PDB file of C-alpha atoms in Angstrom:
ATOM      1  CA  GLN A   1      92.948 111.112  83.521  1.00  0.00           C
ATOM      2  CA  GLN A   2      94.983 109.091  86.011  1.00  0.00           C
ATOM      3  CA  GLN A   3      95.092 111.651  88.807  1.00  0.00           C
ATOM      4  CA  VAL A   4      93.696 111.235  92.278  1.00  0.00           C
ATOM      5  CA  LYS A   5      93.282 114.517  94.129  1.00  0.00           C
ATOM      6  CA  GLN A   6      93.410 114.401  97.929  1.00  0.00           C
ATOM      7  CA  SER A   7      92.542 117.055 100.502  1.00  0.00           C
ATOM      8  CA  PRO A   8      93.344 118.502 102.929  1.00  0.00           C
ATOM      9  CA  GLN A   9      97.134 118.367 102.910  1.00  0.00           C
ATOM     10  CA  SER A  10      97.205 118.463 106.705  1.00  0.00           C
ATOM     11  CA  LEU A  11      94.632 118.145 109.453  1.00  0.00           C
ATOM     12  CA  ILE A  12      94.725 118.709 113.205  1.00  0.00           C
ATOM     13  CA  VAL A  13      91.950 117.437 115.458  1.00  0.00           C
ATOM     14  CA  GLN A  14      91.428 116.922 119.152  1.00  0.00           C
ATOM     15  CA  LYS A  15      91.244 113.424 120.622  1.00  0.00           C
ATOM     16  CA  GLY A  16      87.757 112.034 120.048  1.00  0.00           C
ATOM     17  CA  GLY A  17      87.179 114.179 116.978  1.00  0.00           C
ATOM     18  CA  ILE A  18      86.210 112.832 113.537  1.00  0.00           C
ATOM     19  CA  PRO A  19      88.769 113.780 110.903  1.00  0.00           C
ATOM     20  CA  ILE A  20      87.538 113.522 107.315  1.00  0.00           C
ATOM     21  CA  ILE A  21      89.880 113.155 104.349  1.00  0.00           C
ATOM     22  CA  ASN A  22      88.564 113.536 100.826  1.00  0.00           C
ATOM     23  CA  CYS A  23      89.665 112.196  97.458  1.00  0.00           C
ATOM     24  CA  ALA A  24      88.439 112.729  93.913  1.00  0.00           C
ATOM     25  CA  TYR A  25      89.310 110.699  90.842  1.00  0.00           C
ATOM     26  CA  GLU A  26      88.874 111.157  87.110  1.00  0.00           C
ATOM     27  CA  ASN A  27      89.315 107.727  85.546  1.00  0.00           C
ATOM     28  CA  THR A  28      85.979 105.903  85.535  1.00  0.00           C
ATOM     29  CA  ALA A  29      87.825 102.625  84.923  1.00  0.00           C
ATOM     30  CA  PHE A  30      89.040 102.624  88.532  1.00  0.00           C
ATOM     31  CA  ASP A  31      87.288  99.805  90.393  1.00  0.00           C
ATOM     32  CA  TYR A  32      89.064  99.559  93.731  1.00  0.00           C
ATOM     33  CA  PHE A  33      89.685 102.348  96.226  1.00  0.00           C
ATOM     34  CA  PRO A  34      91.948 101.629  99.221  1.00  0.00           C
ATOM     35  CA  TRP A  35      93.202 103.845 102.006  1.00  0.00           C
ATOM     36  CA  TYR A  36      96.694 103.450 103.424  1.00  0.00           C
ATOM     37  CA  GLN A  37      98.177 104.674 106.710  1.00  0.00           C
ATOM     38  CA  GLN A  38     101.878 105.479 106.896  1.00  0.00           C
ATOM     39  CA  PHE A  39     103.926 106.198 109.998  1.00  0.00           C
ATOM     40  CA  PRO A  40     107.363 107.860 109.716  1.00  0.00           C
ATOM     41  CA  GLY A  41     110.030 105.391 108.647  1.00  0.00           C
ATOM     42  CA  LYS A  42     107.483 102.712 107.752  1.00  0.00           C
ATOM     43  CA  GLY A  43     105.829 101.512 104.585  1.00  0.00           C
ATOM     44  CA  PRO A  44     102.142 102.242 103.935  1.00  0.00           C
ATOM     45  CA  ALA A  45      99.720  99.865 105.655  1.00  0.00           C
ATOM     46  CA  LEU A  46      96.385  98.949 104.084  1.00  0.00           C
ATOM     47  CA  LEU A  47      93.576 100.278 106.291  1.00  0.00           C
ATOM     48  CA  ILE A  48      90.314  99.770 104.470  1.00  0.00           C
ATOM     49  CA  ALA A  49      89.118  99.578 100.870  1.00  0.00           C
ATOM     50  CA  ILE A  50      85.887  99.862  98.906  1.00  0.00           C
ATOM     51  CA  ARG A  51      84.548  98.966  95.479  1.00  0.00           C
ATOM     52  CA  PRO A  52      82.175 101.255  93.516  1.00  0.00           C
ATOM     53  CA  ASP A  53      79.154  98.987  93.957  1.00  0.00           C
ATOM     54  CA  VAL A  54      78.740 100.058  97.606  1.00  0.00           C
ATOM     55  CA  SER A  55      78.341 103.543  99.070  1.00  0.00           C
ATOM     56  CA  GLU A  56      79.819 102.945 102.510  1.00  0.00           C
ATOM     57  CA  LYS A  57      82.076 100.514 104.310  1.00  0.00           C
ATOM     58  CA  LYS A  58      82.999 100.405 107.990  1.00  0.00           C
ATOM     59  CA  GLU A  59      85.864  98.608 109.662  1.00  0.00           C
ATOM     60  CA  GLY A  60      86.279  99.397 113.310  1.00  0.00           C
ATOM     61  CA  ARG A  61      86.684 103.168 113.700  1.00  0.00           C
ATOM     62  CA  PHE A  62      87.362 103.685 109.986  1.00  0.00           C
ATOM     63  CA  THR A  63      84.600 104.383 107.451  1.00  0.00           C
ATOM     64  CA  ILE A  64      84.812 104.972 103.712  1.00  0.00           C
ATOM     65  CA  SER A  65      82.024 106.892 102.017  1.00  0.00           C
ATOM     66  CA  PHE A  66      81.856 106.534  98.234  1.00  0.00           C
ATOM     67  CA  ASN A  67      79.966 108.703  95.742  1.00  0.00           C
ATOM     68  CA  LYS A  68      80.226 107.132  92.300  1.00  0.00           C
ATOM     69  CA  SER A  69      78.364 109.873  90.427  1.00  0.00           C
ATOM     70  CA  ALA A  70      80.600 112.573  91.880  1.00  0.00           C
ATOM     71  CA  LYS A  71      83.712 110.388  91.542  1.00  0.00           C
ATOM     72  CA  GLN A  72      84.628 111.104  95.138  1.00  0.00           C
ATOM     73  CA  PHE A  73      85.375 109.070  98.233  1.00  0.00           C
ATOM     74  CA  SER A  74      86.321 109.943 101.766  1.00  0.00           C
ATOM     75  CA  LEU A  75      87.772 108.452 104.930  1.00  0.00           C
ATOM     76  CA  HIS A  76      86.229 109.147 108.327  1.00  0.00           C
ATOM     77  CA  ILE A  77      88.029 108.215 111.542  1.00  0.00           C
ATOM     78  CA  MET A  78      85.649 107.898 114.475  1.00  0.00           C
ATOM     79  CA  ASP A  79      86.790 108.669 118.030  1.00  0.00           C
ATOM     80  CA  SER A  80      90.273 109.589 116.801  1.00  0.00           C
ATOM     81  CA  GLN A  81      93.229 108.862 119.075  1.00  0.00           C
ATOM     82  CA  PRO A  82      96.757 110.307 119.269  1.00  0.00           C
ATOM     83  CA  GLY A  83      97.988 106.959 117.924  1.00  0.00           C
ATOM     84  CA  ASP A  84      96.097 107.688 114.695  1.00  0.00           C
ATOM     85  CA  SER A  85      98.540 110.527 113.980  1.00  0.00           C
ATOM     86  CA  ALA A  86     100.079 109.503 110.645  1.00  0.00           C
ATOM     87  CA  THR A  87      99.963 110.266 106.944  1.00  0.00           C
ATOM     88  CA  TYR A  88      96.958 108.887 105.115  1.00  0.00           C
ATOM     89  CA  PHE A  89      96.904 108.136 101.408  1.00  0.00           C
ATOM     90  CA  CYS A  90      93.926 107.365  99.239  1.00  0.00           C
ATOM     91  CA  ALA A  91      94.504 105.333  96.105  1.00  0.00           C
ATOM     92  CA  SER A  92      92.666 104.021  93.084  1.00  0.00           C
ATOM     93  CA  GLN A  93      93.247 100.967  90.943  1.00  0.00           C
ATOM     94  CA  THR A  94      92.031  99.177  87.855  1.00  0.00           C
ATOM     95  CA  GLY A  95      92.149  95.395  88.019  1.00  0.00           C
ATOM     96  CA  SER A  96      93.884  94.949  84.703  1.00  0.00           C
ATOM     97  CA  ALA A  97      96.760  97.357  85.305  1.00  0.00           C
ATOM     98  CA  ARG A  98      97.139  96.590  89.027  1.00  0.00           C
ATOM     99  CA  GLN A  99      99.058  99.801  89.666  1.00  0.00           C
ATOM    100  CA  LEU A 100      97.845 101.930  92.549  1.00  0.00           C
ATOM    101  CA  THR A 101      97.442 105.611  91.731  1.00  0.00           C
ATOM    102  CA  PHE A 102      97.915 107.492  94.995  1.00  0.00           C
ATOM    103  CA  GLY A 103      96.667 110.807  96.268  1.00  0.00           C
ATOM    104  CA  SER A 104      99.203 113.272  97.610  1.00  0.00           C
ATOM    105  CA  GLY A 105      98.631 112.337 101.248  1.00  0.00           C
ATOM    106  CA  THR A 106      97.149 113.971 104.344  1.00  0.00           C
ATOM    107  CA  GLN A 107      99.215 114.447 107.467  1.00  0.00           C
ATOM    108  CA  LEU A 108      96.852 113.917 110.412  1.00  0.00           C
ATOM    109  CA  THR A 109      97.705 115.057 113.928  1.00  0.00           C
ATOM    110  CA  VAL A 110      95.414 114.057 116.787  1.00  0.00           C
ATOM    111  CA  LEU A 111      96.054 116.152 119.875  1.00  0.00           C
ATOM    112  CA  PRO A 112      95.711 114.475 123.313  1.00  0.00           C
TER     113      PRO A 112
ATOM    114  CA  GLU B   1     103.297  85.455 109.082  1.00  0.00           C
ATOM    115  CA  ALA B   2     106.271  87.523 107.978  1.00  0.00           C
ATOM    116  CA  GLY B   3     105.533  90.633 105.993  1.00  0.00           C
ATOM    117  CA  VAL B   4     107.256  92.007 102.934  1.00  0.00           C
ATOM    118  CA  THR B   5     110.965  92.464 103.583  1.00  0.00           C
ATOM    119  CA  GLN B   6     113.347  94.778 101.774  1.00  0.00           C
ATOM    120  CA  SER B   7     117.100  95.215 101.781  1.00  0.00           C
ATOM    121  CA  PRO B   8     119.136  97.199 102.344  1.00  0.00           C
ATOM    122  CA  THR B   9     117.399  99.659 104.664  1.00  0.00           C
ATOM    123  CA  HIS B  10     119.564 102.505 103.465  1.00  0.00           C
ATOM    124  CA  LEU B  11     121.755 102.862 100.398  1.00  0.00           C
ATOM    125  CA  ILE B  12     124.077 105.716  99.539  1.00  0.00           C
ATOM    126  CA  LYS B  13     125.425 106.046  96.015  1.00  0.00           C
ATOM    127  CA  THR B  14     127.036 108.718  93.906  1.00  0.00           C
ATOM    128  CA  ARG B  15     125.684 110.085  90.664  1.00  0.00           C
ATOM    129  CA  GLY B  16     126.278 107.762  87.724  1.00  0.00           C
ATOM    130  CA  GLN B  17     126.546 104.594  89.806  1.00  0.00           C
ATOM    131  CA  GLN B  18     124.116 101.676  89.805  1.00  0.00           C
ATOM    132  CA  ALA B  19     121.864 100.661  92.700  1.00  0.00           C
ATOM    133  CA  THR B  20     120.292  97.270  93.381  1.00  0.00           C
ATOM    134  CA  LEU B  21     117.393  96.962  95.795  1.00  0.00           C
ATOM    135  CA  ARG B  22     115.883  93.670  96.919  1.00  0.00           C
ATOM    136  CA  CYS B  23     112.442  92.545  98.003  1.00  0.00           C
ATOM    137  CA  SER B  24     110.999  89.344  99.434  1.00  0.00           C
ATOM    138  CA  PRO B  25     107.206  89.120  99.200  1.00  0.00           C
ATOM    139  CA  ILE B  26     104.854  87.634 101.755  1.00  0.00           C
ATOM    140  CA  SER B  27     104.951  83.854 101.565  1.00  0.00           C
ATOM    141  CA  GLY B  28     102.471  82.667  98.940  1.00  0.00           C
ATOM    142  CA  HIS B  29     102.324  86.005  97.146  1.00  0.00           C
ATOM    143  CA  THR B  30     103.270  85.823  93.481  1.00  0.00           C
ATOM    144  CA  SER B  31     102.988  89.456  92.412  1.00  0.00           C
ATOM    145  CA  VAL B  32     105.527  92.095  93.357  1.00  0.00           C
ATOM    146  CA  TYR B  33     105.165  95.822  92.807  1.00  0.00           C
ATOM    147  CA  TRP B  34     107.722  98.611  93.101  1.00  0.00           C
ATOM    148  CA  TYR B  35     106.856 102.201  93.988  1.00  0.00           C
ATOM    149  CA  GLN B  36     108.949 105.330  94.403  1.00  0.00           C
ATOM    150  CA  GLN B  37     108.134 107.775  97.215  1.00  0.00           C
ATOM    151  CA  ALA B  38     110.041 110.959  96.556  1.00  0.00           C
ATOM    152  CA  LEU B  39     109.657 114.219  98.455  1.00  0.00           C
ATOM    153  CA  GLY B  40     107.129 116.403  96.739  1.00  0.00           C
ATOM    154  CA  LEU B  41     106.130 113.727  94.226  1.00  0.00           C
ATOM    155  CA  GLY B  42     104.232 111.301  96.430  1.00  0.00           C
ATOM    156  CA  LEU B  43     103.955 107.590  95.745  1.00  0.00           C
ATOM    157  CA  GLN B  44     104.464 106.649  92.113  1.00  0.00           C
ATOM    158  CA  PHE B  45     104.124 103.219  90.523  1.00  0.00           C
ATOM    159  CA  LEU B  46     107.301 101.838  88.965  1.00  0.00           C
ATOM    160  CA  LEU B  47     106.923  98.181  88.014  1.00  0.00           C
ATOM    161  CA  TRP B  48     104.734  95.095  88.448  1.00  0.00           C
ATOM    162  CA  TYR B  49     106.096  91.544  88.233  1.00  0.00           C
ATOM    163  CA  ASP B  50     104.039  88.385  88.257  1.00  0.00           C
ATOM    164  CA  GLU B  51     105.218  84.817  87.706  1.00  0.00           C
ATOM    165  CA  GLY B  52     108.626  86.075  86.673  1.00  0.00           C
ATOM    166  CA  GLU B  53     107.362  88.431  83.982  1.00  0.00           C
ATOM    167  CA  GLU B  54     107.141  92.221  83.854  1.00  0.00           C
ATOM    168  CA  ARG B  55     103.410  92.935  83.528  1.00  0.00           C
ATOM    169  CA  ASN B  56     103.172  96.698  83.749  1.00  0.00           C
ATOM    170  CA  ARG B  57     105.489  99.661  83.942  1.00  0.00           C
ATOM    171  CA  GLY B  58     104.996 103.206  85.203  1.00  0.00           C
ATOM    172  CA  ASN B  59     106.216 106.394  83.600  1.00  0.00           C
ATOM    173  CA  PHE B  60     109.898 105.942  84.404  1.00  0.00           C
ATOM    174  CA  PRO B  61     112.926 105.806  82.075  1.00  0.00           C
ATOM    175  CA  PRO B  62     114.442 102.466  80.999  1.00  0.00           C
ATOM    176  CA  ARG B  63     117.325 102.841  83.443  1.00  0.00           C
ATOM    177  CA  PHE B  64     114.817 101.660  86.035  1.00  0.00           C
ATOM    178  CA  SER B  65     114.548  97.912  85.560  1.00  0.00           C
ATOM    179  CA  GLY B  66     114.124  94.795  87.591  1.00  0.00           C
ATOM    180  CA  ARG B  67     113.349  91.134  87.636  1.00  0.00           C
ATOM    181  CA  GLN B  68     111.500  88.516  89.586  1.00  0.00           C
ATOM    182  CA  PHE B  69     113.130  85.270  90.579  1.00  0.00           C
ATOM    183  CA  PRO B  70     111.552  81.762  90.652  1.00  0.00           C
ATOM    184  CA  ASN B  71     110.988  82.108  94.414  1.00  0.00           C
ATOM    185  CA  TYR B  72     108.992  85.322  93.650  1.00  0.00           C
ATOM    186  CA  SER B  73     111.528  87.615  95.262  1.00  0.00           C
ATOM    187  CA  SER B  74     112.470  90.624  93.188  1.00  0.00           C
ATOM    188  CA  GLU B  75     115.173  93.158  92.651  1.00  0.00           C
ATOM    189  CA  LEU B  76     115.037  96.687  91.325  1.00  0.00           C
ATOM    190  CA  ASN B  77     118.019  98.066  89.457  1.00  0.00           C
ATOM    191  CA  VAL B  78     118.575 101.730  88.852  1.00  0.00           C
ATOM    192  CA  ASN B  79     121.376 102.534  86.410  1.00  0.00           C
ATOM    193  CA  ALA B  80     123.160 105.822  85.832  1.00  0.00           C
ATOM    194  CA  LEU B  81     121.869 107.274  89.070  1.00  0.00           C
ATOM    195  CA  GLU B  82     120.743 110.883  89.095  1.00  0.00           C
ATOM    196  CA  LEU B  83     120.311 113.163  92.103  1.00  0.00           C
ATOM    197  CA  GLU B  84     116.527 113.125  91.661  1.00  0.00           C
ATOM    198  CA  ASP B  85     116.489 109.341  92.121  1.00  0.00           C
ATOM    199  CA  SER B  86     116.931 109.942  95.848  1.00  0.00           C
ATOM    200  CA  ALA B  87     113.755 108.545  97.378  1.00  0.00           C
ATOM    201  CA  LEU B  88     112.194 105.795  99.436  1.00  0.00           C
ATOM    202  CA  TYR B  89     111.646 102.743  97.235  1.00  0.00           C
ATOM    203  CA  LEU B  90     108.765 100.608  98.374  1.00  0.00           C
ATOM    204  CA  CYS B  91     108.002  97.046  97.425  1.00  0.00           C
ATOM    205  CA  ALA B  92     104.532  95.537  97.760  1.00  0.00           C
ATOM    206  CA  SER B  93     103.116  92.079  97.134  1.00  0.00           C
ATOM    207  CA  SER B  94      99.745  90.489  96.484  1.00  0.00           C
ATOM    208  CA  TRP B  95      98.343  87.093  95.561  1.00  0.00           C
ATOM    209  CA  GLY B  96      95.735  85.358  93.491  1.00  0.00           C
ATOM    210  CA  VAL B  97      92.112  86.428  93.756  1.00  0.00           C
ATOM    211  CA  SER B  98      93.010  89.022  96.389  1.00  0.00           C
ATOM    212  CA  TYR B  99      95.293  90.763  93.941  1.00  0.00           C
ATOM    213  CA  ASN B 100      93.862  94.174  94.767  1.00  0.00           C
ATOM    214  CA  GLU B 101      95.285  94.101  98.275  1.00  0.00           C
ATOM    215  CA  GLN B 102      98.881  95.206  98.073  1.00  0.00           C
ATOM    216  CA  PHE B 103     100.957  94.885 101.234  1.00  0.00           C
ATOM    217  CA  PHE B 104     103.999  97.091 101.508  1.00  0.00           C
ATOM    218  CA  GLY B 105     107.436  96.548 102.948  1.00  0.00           C
ATOM    219  CA  PRO B 106     109.331  99.169 104.990  1.00  0.00           C
ATOM    220  CA  GLY B 107     111.230 100.463 101.982  1.00  0.00           C
ATOM    221  CA  THR B 108     114.828 101.170 101.022  1.00  0.00           C
ATOM    222  CA  ARG B 109     116.010 104.749 101.404  1.00  0.00           C
ATOM    223  CA  LEU B 110     118.257 105.552  98.430  1.00  0.00           C
ATOM    224  CA  THR B 111     120.383 108.653  98.637  1.00  0.00           C
ATOM    225  CA  VAL B 112     122.271 109.807  95.558  1.00  0.00           C
ATOM    226  CA  LEU B 113     125.124 112.226  96.217  1.00  0.00           C
TER     227      LEU B 113
END
């Protein structure tokens, strides 16, 4: 009930490509869906987040698409750059419990 | 604005010992969260402290405990260390109406030999 399933596990794209990372959740009580970016040796950094009352949110080159009926959400990175190479985690949260339930992570490599 | 800070950066202990990890939240943040990032297990929620009280706990044994001090800093204690406790321990903080947004520190790498 608390799982968040993330795919793919790894992803390689060319510079300028649009990598897409997908997540699916089970708990309908989740009401906040953030994405985090983590570089080696660093803590996760909050990238962008969405609530279930909207279907899409854009911040710079990052876009979240949200499908409430399918209980799925995805991250799109426009015009990807080698500097975007990192591990990306989706997460879900309920306001009352505060804990973030994370997906298993996607290691993205953007080739120059 | 300084981010979340954690100390020490690395910690090496032997099985059965106790470990103490420390976290200072972003100034103005009152909630502190602890997560464990172990190889193969991903990021797992450990504990949430707010206003000095433990508010929520993840699926970890009681030998994982902590506290939050009046200045909102926090420490995580792990007793009777086991080999599988080797992981990166991450602290995050949030505040007030923006409680959803959790900002993470760089973590403490705990190695249990």
